[in-house]
Coordinates of C-alpha atoms and ligand atoms in Angstrom, one line a residue:
X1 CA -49.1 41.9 43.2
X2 CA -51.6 42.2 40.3
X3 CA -52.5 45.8 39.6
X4 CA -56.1 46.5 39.1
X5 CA -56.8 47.7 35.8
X6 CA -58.7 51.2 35.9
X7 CA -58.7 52.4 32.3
X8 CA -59.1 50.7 29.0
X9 CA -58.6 52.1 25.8
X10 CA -60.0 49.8 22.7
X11 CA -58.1 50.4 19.2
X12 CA -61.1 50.1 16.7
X13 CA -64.5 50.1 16.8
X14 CA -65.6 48.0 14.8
X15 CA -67.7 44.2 14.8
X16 CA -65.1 43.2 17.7
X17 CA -64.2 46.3 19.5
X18 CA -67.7 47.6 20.0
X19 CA -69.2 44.7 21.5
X20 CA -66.6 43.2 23.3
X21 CA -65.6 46.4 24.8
X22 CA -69.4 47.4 25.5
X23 CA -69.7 43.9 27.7
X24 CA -66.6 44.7 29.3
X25 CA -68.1 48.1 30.4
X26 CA -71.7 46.5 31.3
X27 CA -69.6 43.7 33.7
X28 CA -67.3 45.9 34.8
X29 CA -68.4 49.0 36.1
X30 CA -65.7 49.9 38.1
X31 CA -63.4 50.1 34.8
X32 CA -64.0 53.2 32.5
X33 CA -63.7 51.9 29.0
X34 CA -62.7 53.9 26.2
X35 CA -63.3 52.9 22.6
X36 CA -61.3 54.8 19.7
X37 CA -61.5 55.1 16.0
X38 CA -59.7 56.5 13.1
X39 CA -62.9 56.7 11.4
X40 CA -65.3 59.7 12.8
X41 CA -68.3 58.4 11.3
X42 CA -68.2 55.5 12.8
X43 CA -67.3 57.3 16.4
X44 CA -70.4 59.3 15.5
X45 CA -72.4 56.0 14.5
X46 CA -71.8 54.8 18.1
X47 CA -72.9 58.0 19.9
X48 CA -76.2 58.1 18.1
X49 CA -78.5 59.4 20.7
X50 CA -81.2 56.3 18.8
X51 CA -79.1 53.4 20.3
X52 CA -80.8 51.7 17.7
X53 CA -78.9 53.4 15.0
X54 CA -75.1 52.2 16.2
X55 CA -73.4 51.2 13.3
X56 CA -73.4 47.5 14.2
X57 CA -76.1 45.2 14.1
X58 CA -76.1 42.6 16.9
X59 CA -79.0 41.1 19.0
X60 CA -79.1 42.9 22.4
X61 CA -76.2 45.0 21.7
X62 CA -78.2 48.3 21.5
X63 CA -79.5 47.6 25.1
X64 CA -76.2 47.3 26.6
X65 CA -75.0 50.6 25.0
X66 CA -78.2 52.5 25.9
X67 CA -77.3 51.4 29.6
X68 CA -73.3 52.1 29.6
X69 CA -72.8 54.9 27.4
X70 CA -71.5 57.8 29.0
X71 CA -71.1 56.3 31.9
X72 CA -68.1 54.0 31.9
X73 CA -68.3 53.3 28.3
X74 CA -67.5 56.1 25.6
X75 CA -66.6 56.3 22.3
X76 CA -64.3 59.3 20.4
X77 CA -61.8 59.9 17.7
X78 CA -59.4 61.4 20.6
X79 CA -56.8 58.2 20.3
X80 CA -54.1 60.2 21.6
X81 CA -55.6 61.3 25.0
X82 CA -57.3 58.0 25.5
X83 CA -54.0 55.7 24.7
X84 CA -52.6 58.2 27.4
X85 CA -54.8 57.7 30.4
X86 CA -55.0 54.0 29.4
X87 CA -53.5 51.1 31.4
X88 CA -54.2 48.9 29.4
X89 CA -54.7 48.8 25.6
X90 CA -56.5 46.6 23.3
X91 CA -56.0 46.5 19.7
X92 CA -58.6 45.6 17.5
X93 CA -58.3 46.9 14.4
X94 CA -58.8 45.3 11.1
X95 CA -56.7 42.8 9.4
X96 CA -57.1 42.4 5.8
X97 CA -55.6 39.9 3.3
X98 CA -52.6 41.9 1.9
X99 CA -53.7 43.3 -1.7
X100 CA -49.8 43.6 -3.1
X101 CA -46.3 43.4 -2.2
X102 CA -44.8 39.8 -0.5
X103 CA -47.4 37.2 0.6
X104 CA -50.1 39.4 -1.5
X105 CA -53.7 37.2 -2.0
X106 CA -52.5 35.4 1.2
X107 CA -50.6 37.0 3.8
X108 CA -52.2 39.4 6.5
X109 CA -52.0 43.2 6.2
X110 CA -50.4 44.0 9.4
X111 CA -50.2 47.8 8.7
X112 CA -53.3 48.9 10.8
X113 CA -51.4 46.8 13.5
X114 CA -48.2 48.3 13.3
X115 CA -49.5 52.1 12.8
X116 CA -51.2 51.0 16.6
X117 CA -48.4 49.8 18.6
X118 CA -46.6 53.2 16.7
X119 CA -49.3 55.3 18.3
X120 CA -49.1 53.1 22.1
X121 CA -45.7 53.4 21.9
X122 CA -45.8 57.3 20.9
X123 CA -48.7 58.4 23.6
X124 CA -49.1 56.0 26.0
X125 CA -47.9 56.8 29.9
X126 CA -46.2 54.4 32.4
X127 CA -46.7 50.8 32.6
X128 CA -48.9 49.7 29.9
X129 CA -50.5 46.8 28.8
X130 CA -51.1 46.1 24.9
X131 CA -53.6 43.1 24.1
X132 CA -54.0 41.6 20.6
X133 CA -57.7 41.3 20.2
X134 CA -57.0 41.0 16.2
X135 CA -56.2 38.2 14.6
X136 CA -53.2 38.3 13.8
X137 CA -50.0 35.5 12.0
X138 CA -48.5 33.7 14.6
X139 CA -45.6 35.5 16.0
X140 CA -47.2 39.1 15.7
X141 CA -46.5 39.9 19.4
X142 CA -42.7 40.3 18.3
X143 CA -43.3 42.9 15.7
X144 CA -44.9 44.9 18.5
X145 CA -43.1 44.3 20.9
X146 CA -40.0 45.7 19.1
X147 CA -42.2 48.6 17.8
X148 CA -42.7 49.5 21.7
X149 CA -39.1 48.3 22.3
X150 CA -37.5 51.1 20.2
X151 CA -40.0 54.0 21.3
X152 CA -38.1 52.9 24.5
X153 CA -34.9 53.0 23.2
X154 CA -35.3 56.2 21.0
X155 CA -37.3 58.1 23.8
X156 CA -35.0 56.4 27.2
X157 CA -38.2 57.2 28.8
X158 CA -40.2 55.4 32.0
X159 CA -42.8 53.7 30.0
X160 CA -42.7 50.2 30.2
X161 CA -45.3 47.9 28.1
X162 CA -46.5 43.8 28.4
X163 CA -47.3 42.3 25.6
X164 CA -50.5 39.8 25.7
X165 CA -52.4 37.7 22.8
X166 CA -56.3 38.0 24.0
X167 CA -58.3 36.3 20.5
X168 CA -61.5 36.9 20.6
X169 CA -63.7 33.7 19.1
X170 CA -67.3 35.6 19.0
X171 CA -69.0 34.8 15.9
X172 CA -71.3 38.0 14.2
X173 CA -75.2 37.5 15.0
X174 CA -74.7 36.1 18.3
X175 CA -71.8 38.5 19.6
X176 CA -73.4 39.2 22.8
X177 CA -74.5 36.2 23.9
X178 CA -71.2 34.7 22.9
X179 CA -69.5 37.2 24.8
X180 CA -71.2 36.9 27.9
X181 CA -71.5 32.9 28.1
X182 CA -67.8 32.4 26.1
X183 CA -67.0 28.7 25.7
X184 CA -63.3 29.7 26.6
X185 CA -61.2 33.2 27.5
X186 CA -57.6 32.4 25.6
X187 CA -54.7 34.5 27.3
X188 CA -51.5 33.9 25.8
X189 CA -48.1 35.8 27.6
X190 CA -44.7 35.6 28.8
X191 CA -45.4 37.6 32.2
X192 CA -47.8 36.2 34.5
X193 CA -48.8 39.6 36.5
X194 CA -50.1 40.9 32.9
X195 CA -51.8 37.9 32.3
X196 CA -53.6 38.5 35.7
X197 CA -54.4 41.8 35.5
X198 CA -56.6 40.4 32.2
X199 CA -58.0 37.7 34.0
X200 CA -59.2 39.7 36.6
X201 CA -61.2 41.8 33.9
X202 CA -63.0 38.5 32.4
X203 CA -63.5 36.7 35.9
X204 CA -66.2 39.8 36.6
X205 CA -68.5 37.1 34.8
X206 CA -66.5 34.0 33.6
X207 CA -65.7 31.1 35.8
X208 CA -61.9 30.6 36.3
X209 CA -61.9 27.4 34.8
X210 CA -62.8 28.8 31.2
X211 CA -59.9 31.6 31.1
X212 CA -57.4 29.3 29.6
X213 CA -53.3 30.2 30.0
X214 CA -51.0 29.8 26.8
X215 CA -47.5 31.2 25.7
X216 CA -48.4 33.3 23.9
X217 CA -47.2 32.0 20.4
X218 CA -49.7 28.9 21.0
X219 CA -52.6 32.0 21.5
X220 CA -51.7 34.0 18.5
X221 CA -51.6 29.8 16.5
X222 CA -55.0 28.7 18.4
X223 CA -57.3 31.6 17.0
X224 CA -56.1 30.5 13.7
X225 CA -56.4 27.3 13.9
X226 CA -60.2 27.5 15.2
X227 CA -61.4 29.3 12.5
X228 CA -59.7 26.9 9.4
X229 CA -61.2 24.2 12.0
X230 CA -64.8 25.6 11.8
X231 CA -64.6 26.5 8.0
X232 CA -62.7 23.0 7.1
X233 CA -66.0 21.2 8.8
X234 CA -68.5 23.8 6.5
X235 CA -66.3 23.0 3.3
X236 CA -66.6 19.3 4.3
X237 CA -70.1 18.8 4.4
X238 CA -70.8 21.0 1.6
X239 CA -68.6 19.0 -0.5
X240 CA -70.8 16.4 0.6
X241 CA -74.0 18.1 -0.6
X242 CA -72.7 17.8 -3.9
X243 CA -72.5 14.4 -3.8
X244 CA -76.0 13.8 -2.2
X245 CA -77.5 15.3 -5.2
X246 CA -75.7 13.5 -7.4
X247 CA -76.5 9.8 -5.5
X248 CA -79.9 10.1 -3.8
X249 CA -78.4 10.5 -0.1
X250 CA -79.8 13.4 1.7
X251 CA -76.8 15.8 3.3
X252 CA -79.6 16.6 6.4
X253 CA -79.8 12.9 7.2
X254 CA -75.9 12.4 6.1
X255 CA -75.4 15.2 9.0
X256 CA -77.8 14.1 11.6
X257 CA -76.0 10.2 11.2
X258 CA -72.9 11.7 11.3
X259 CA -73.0 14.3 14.3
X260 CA -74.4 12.1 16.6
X261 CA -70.9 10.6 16.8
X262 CA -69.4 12.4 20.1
X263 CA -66.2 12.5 18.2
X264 CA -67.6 14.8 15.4
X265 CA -70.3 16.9 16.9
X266 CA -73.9 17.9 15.8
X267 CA -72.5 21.9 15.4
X268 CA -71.3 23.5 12.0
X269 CA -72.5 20.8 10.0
X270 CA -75.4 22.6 7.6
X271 CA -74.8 22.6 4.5
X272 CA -75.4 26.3 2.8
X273 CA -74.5 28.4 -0.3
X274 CA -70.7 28.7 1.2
X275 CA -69.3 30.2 4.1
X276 CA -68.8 33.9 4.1
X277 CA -68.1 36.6 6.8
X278 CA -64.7 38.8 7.3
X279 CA -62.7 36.0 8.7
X280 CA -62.5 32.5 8.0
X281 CA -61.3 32.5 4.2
X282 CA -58.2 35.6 5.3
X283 CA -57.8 33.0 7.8
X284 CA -57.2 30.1 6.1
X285 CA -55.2 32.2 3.6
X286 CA -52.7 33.5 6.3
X287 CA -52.4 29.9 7.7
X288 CA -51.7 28.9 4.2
X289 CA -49.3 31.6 3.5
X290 CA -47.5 31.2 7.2
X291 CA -46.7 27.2 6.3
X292 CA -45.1 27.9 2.7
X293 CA -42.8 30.8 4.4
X294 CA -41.9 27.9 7.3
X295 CA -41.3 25.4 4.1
X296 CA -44.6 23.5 4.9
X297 CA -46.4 23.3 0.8
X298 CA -47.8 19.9 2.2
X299 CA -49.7 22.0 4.9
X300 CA -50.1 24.6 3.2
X301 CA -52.1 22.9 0.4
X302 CA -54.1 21.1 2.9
X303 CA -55.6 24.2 3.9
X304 CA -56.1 26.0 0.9
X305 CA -58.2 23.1 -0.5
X306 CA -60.7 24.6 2.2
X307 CA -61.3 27.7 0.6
X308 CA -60.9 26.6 -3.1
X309 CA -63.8 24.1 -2.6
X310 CA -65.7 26.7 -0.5
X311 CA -65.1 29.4 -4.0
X312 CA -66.1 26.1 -6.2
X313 CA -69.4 25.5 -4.0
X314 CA -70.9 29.0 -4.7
X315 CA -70.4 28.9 -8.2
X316 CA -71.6 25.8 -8.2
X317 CA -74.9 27.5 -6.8
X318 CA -75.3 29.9 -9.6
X319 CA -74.6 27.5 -12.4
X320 CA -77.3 25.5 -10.6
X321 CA -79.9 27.9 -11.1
X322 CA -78.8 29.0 -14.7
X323 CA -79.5 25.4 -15.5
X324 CA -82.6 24.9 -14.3
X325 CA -83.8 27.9 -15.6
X326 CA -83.6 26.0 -19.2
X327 CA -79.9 27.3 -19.4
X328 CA -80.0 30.9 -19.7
X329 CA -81.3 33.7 -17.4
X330 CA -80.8 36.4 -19.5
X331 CA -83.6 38.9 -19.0
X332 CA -85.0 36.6 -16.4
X333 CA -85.9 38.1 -12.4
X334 CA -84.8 36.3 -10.1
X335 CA -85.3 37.5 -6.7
X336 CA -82.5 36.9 -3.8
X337 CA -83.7 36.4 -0.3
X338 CA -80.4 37.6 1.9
X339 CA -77.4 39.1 1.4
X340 CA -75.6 38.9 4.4
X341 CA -72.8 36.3 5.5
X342 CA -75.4 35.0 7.9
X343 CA -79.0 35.7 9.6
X344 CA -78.8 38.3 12.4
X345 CA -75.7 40.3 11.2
X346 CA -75.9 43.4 8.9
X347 CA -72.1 42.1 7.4
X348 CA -71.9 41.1 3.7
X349 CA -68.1 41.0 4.1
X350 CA -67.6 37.4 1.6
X351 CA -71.0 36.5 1.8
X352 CA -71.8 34.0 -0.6
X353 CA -74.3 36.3 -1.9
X354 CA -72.4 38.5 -3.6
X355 CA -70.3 35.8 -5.7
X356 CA -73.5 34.5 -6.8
X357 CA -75.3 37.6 -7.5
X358 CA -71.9 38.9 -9.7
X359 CA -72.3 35.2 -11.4
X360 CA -76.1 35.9 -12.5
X361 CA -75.7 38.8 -13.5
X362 CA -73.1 38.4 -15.4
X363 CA -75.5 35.6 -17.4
X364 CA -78.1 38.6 -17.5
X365 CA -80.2 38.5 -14.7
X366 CA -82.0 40.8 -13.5
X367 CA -81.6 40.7 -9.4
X368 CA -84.6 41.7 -6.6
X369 CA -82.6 41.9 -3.8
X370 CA -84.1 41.7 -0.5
X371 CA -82.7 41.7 3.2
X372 CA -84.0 42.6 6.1
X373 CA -80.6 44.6 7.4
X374 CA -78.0 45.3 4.7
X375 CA -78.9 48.6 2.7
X376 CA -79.0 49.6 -0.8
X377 CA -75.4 51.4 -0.6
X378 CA -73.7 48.4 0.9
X379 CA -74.8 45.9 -2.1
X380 CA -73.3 48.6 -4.6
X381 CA -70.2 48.6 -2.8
X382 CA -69.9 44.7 -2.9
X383 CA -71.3 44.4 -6.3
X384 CA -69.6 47.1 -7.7
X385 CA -72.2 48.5 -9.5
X386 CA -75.4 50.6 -8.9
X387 CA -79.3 49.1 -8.2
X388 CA -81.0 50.1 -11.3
X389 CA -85.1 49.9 -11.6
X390 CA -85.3 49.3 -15.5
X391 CA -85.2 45.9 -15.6
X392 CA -82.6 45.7 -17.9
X393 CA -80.2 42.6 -18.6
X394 CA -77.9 42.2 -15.5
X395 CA -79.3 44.7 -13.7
X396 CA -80.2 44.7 -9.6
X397 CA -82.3 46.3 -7.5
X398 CA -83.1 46.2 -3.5
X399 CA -86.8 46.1 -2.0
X400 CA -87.9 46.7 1.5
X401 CA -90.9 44.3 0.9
X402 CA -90.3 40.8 0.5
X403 CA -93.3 40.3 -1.6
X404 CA -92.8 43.4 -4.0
X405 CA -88.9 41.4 -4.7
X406 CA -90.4 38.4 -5.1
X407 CA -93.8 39.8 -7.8
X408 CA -92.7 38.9 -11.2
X409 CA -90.0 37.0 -10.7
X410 CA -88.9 33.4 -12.3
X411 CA -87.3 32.2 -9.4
X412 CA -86.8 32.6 -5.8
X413 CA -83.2 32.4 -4.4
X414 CA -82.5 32.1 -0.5
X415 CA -79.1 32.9 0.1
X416 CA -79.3 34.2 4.0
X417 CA -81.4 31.9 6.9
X418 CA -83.5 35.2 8.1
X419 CA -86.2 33.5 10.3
X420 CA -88.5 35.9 8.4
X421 CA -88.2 33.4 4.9
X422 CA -89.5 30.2 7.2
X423 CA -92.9 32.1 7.3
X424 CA -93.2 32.9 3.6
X425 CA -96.8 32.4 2.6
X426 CA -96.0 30.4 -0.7
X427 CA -100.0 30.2 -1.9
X428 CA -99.6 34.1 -2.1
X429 CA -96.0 33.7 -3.7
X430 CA -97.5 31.1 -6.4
X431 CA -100.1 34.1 -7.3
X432 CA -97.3 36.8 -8.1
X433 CA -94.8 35.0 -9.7
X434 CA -93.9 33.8 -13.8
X435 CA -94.7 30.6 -14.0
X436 CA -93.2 27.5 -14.0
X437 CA -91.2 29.6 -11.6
X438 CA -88.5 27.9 -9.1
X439 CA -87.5 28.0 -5.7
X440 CA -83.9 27.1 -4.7
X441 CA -83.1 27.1 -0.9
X442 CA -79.8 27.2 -0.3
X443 CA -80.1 27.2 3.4
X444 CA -82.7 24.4 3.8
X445 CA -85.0 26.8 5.8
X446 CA -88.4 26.1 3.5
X447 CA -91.1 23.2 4.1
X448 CA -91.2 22.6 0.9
X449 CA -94.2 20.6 0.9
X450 CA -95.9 23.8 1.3
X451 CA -94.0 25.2 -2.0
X452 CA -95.0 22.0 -3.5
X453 CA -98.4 22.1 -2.8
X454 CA -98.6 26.1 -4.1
X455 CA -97.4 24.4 -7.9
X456 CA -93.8 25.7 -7.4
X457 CA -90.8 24.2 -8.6
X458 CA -88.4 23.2 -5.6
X459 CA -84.6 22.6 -5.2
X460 CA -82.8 22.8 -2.3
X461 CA -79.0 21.6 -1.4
X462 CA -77.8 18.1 -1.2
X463 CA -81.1 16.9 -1.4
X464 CA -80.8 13.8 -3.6
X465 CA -84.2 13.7 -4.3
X466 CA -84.1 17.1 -6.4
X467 CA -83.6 14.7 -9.6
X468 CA -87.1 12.7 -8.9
X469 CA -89.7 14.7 -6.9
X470 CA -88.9 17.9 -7.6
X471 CA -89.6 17.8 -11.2
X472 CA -86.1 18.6 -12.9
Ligands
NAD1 P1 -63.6 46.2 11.5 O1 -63.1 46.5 10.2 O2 -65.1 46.1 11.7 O3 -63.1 47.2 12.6 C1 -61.8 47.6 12.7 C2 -61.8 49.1 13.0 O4 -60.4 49.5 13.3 C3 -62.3 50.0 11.9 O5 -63.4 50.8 12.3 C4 -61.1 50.9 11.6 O6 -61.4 52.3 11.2 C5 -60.3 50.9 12.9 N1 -58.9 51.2 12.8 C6 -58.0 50.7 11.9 N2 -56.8 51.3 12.2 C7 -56.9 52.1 13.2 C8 -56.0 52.9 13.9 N3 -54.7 53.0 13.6 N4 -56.5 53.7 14.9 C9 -57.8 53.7 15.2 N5 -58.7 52.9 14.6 C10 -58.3 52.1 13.6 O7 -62.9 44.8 11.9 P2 -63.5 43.7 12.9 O8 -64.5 42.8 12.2 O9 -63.9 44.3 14.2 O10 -62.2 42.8 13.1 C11 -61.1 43.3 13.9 C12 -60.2 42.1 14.1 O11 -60.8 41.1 14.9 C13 -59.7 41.4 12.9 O12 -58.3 41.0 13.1 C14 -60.6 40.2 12.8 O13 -59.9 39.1 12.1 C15 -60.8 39.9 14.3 N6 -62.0 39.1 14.6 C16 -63.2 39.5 13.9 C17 -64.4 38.9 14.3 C18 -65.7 39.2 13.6 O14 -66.7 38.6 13.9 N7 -65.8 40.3 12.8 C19 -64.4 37.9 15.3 C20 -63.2 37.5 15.9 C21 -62.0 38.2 15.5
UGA2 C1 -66.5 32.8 12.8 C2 -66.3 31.9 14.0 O1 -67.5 31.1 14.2 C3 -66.0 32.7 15.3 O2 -65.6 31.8 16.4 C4 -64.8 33.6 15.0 O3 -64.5 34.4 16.2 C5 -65.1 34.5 13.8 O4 -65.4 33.7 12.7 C6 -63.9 35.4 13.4 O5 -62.8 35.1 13.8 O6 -64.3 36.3 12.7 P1 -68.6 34.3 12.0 O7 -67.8 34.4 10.7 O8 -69.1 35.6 12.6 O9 -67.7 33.6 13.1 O10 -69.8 33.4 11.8 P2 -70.0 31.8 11.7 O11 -71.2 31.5 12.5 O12 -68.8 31.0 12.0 O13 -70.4 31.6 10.2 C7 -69.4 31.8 9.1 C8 -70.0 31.3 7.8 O14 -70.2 29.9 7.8 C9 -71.4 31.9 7.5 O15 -71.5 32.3 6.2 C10 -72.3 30.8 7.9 O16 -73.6 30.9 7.2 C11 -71.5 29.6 7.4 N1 -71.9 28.4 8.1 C12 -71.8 28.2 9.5 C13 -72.4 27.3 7.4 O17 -72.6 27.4 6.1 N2 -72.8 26.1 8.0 C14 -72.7 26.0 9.3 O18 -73.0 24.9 9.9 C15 -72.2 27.1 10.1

């Protein structure tokens, strides 16, 4: 018979861990749900008495916390004591692209995993059961199940341990909502008692019929495999866009025409500056890196082709806006609406944004940043170098107020789809900037009859029409 699980312990709590464990504890109040990090700010982020201060930035995320925390959901560095009255253990720690060493550029950085199943194996009590919430290569489960197999050995203790493969498939701005209503629960094991003892957890709020049973080599494959699936479809229509531009077609239209086809989908078809966020491109790069080590190069290449066009689409972008700026924007402002990944997320991790900004200012521009969520220190940290307010040559600096980033400035990039830039008032914008000044929309967000009617320049992606109306 299934044992009811009692006590969770989460391993990192970060953009996964954090929310998925705070709707665990909101459905399921009988559980007590611990969530553990190596990093104490972070721990000290969550407990924020403002809920509205946790570290992570997700619609109706601080509402849940406010209502669970210290109740049957807390936070704390203590990973020792909580791995210890945990039955069952979920590991959500990051997984980087490995920076050196075998498979470096493309292979995943398992350390963060493996220190984890050291520490389960070290502190943890009984039977336990350890669930990848990570990403992780195909075949992971082994590596921890033999890191739990020798504590065993080396300790001949009573513990015992399962070994599950639980991806999670939330996407960042809409975490919660993707959590609660999930399109599918993917459990992937070898012993069907553990894999209960899961289900039970998600069938507090998801219908049976979406909690979906895999070995668990097919669980660790499918999460990879969704996310090259998702970004293949964003590389594909933005390799499109280029081609709308350069024929006329319209890549809106071409996407409309081509998503009412039941076979491809309406979904993940707008065309944008490039996909960013923490996942799809390490993805891609571990799929690529797991079929050269099985002897695959055919498959391999297939994939990668995915992220080079995606790197080639965002230059593209910037040398896009040099050009129409009559070559050069040396000494030119140019402000950037949105730096994160996406709208609704305070992430910047790959977002578009910051290979574009690097590319302009590396031509000399001088960069308003705005965003209505990522902070000052973050864009240093991405673009390696510090804001500056002397508007000198390839300098950048950050503004809370849209229209102070925008006053001056020779053209108008929008690099993140905040709803806030649908409602710019663009007869206002027409009085502060340097004429003829430009407004490139990279997220197809503007009316731009409105900016055409305020005297502004207009481009925005794969529209073919750029070349005629919009005055090139
Ligand atoms: P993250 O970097 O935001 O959080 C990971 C946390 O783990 C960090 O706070 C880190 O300090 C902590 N950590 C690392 N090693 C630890 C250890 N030994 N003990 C305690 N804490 C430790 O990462 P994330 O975005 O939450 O991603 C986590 C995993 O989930 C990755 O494998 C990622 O691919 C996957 N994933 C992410 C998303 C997403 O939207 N971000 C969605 C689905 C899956
Ligand atoms: C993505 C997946 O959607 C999730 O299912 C997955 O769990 C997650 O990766 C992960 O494993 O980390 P996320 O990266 O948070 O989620 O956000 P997406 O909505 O997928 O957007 C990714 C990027 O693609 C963003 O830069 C977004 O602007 C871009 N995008 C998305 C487009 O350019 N066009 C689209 O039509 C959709």
């Amino acid at each position: 018979m299934t044992k009811a699980i009692k006590n969770i312990c989460c391993i990192g709590a970060g953009y996964v861990g954090g929310p998925t464990m705070t709707v665990i504890a909101d459905k399921c109040p009988q559980i007590e749900v611990n969530v553990v990090d190596i990093n104490e700010d972070r721990i000290l982020a969550w407990n924020n008495p403002d809920t509205d201060k946790i570290p992570i930035f997700e619609p109706g995320l601080s509402e849940i916390v406010k209502r669970c925390r210290g109740v049957n959901l807390h936070f704390s560095s203590d990973i020792k004591k909580q791995i210890a009255n945990a039955d069952m253990i979920f590991i959500s720690v990051n997984t980087p692209t490995k920076t050196k060493g075998t498979g470096a550029g493309k292979a995943s950085d398992l350390k963060w995993v493996e220190v984890c199943a050291r520490q389960v194996a070290s502190h943890s009590i009984g039977h336990t059961i350890v669930v990848e919430k990570s990403t992780l290569p195909v075949r992971t489960a082994e590596v921890i199940k033999s890191i739990l197999q020798g504590s065993l050995n080396s300790q001949g203790s009573s513990k015992t341990f399962d070994v599950l493969s639980n991806p999670e498939f939330l996407a960042e701005g809409s975490a919660i909502e993707d959590l609660i209503n999930p399109d599918r629960v993917l459990i992937g094991g070898e012993n069907d008692l553990a894999i209960d003892a899961l289900s039970e957890i998600y069938l507090n709020w998801v219908p049976k019929n979406k909690i979906l049973r895999t070995n668990i080599w097919s669980s660790e494959l499918a999460k990879l495999t969704a996310n090259a699936f998702l970004a293949q479809r964003i590389s594909s229509i933005n390799s499109i866009s280029a081609l709308c531009e350069e024929t006329g077609a319209d890549v809106r239209e071409v996407a409309r025409a081509i998503g009412s086809d039941k076979r491809i989908g309406s979904r993940f078809l707008a065309s944008g500056p490039g996909f960013g966020g923490s996942c799809f491109k390490k993805d891609i790069l571990n799929l690529v890196y797991l079929s050269e080590f099985f002897g695959l190069p055919e498959v391999a290449n297939f994939w990668e082709g995915v992220v080079k066009l995606n790197d080639w689409h965002q230059h593209r972008i910037s040398k896009l806006v040099v050009k129409k700026l009559f070559g050069t924007v040396s000494g030119k402002k140019i402000s950037i609406l949105g730096f994160s990944f996406k709208a609704n997320t305070n992430d910047t991790r790959e977002s578009a944004a910051i290979k574009i900004c690097e590319d302009l200012l590396e031509e000399g521009a001088i960069l308003r940043i705005h965003d209505p969520k990522v902070n000052q220190g973050q864009i240093s940290n991405d673009l390696k170098c510090k804001s500056n307010n002397n508007n000198e040559e390839g300098t950048w600096n950050i503004y809370d107020d849209l229209y102070d980033s925008i006053n001056g400035s020779d053209a108008i990039l929008i690099l993140t789809e905040w709803n806030e830039y649908k409602q710019i008032n663009w007869q206002k914008v027409a009085k502060i900037v340097r004429n003829p000044a430009w407004v490139f929309d990279s997220r197809s967000i503007i009316d731009y009859e409105k900016v055409f009617k305020a005297g502004l320049c207009f481009w925005r992606i794969g529209d073919g029409l750029n070349k005629k109306i919009f005055k090139s």
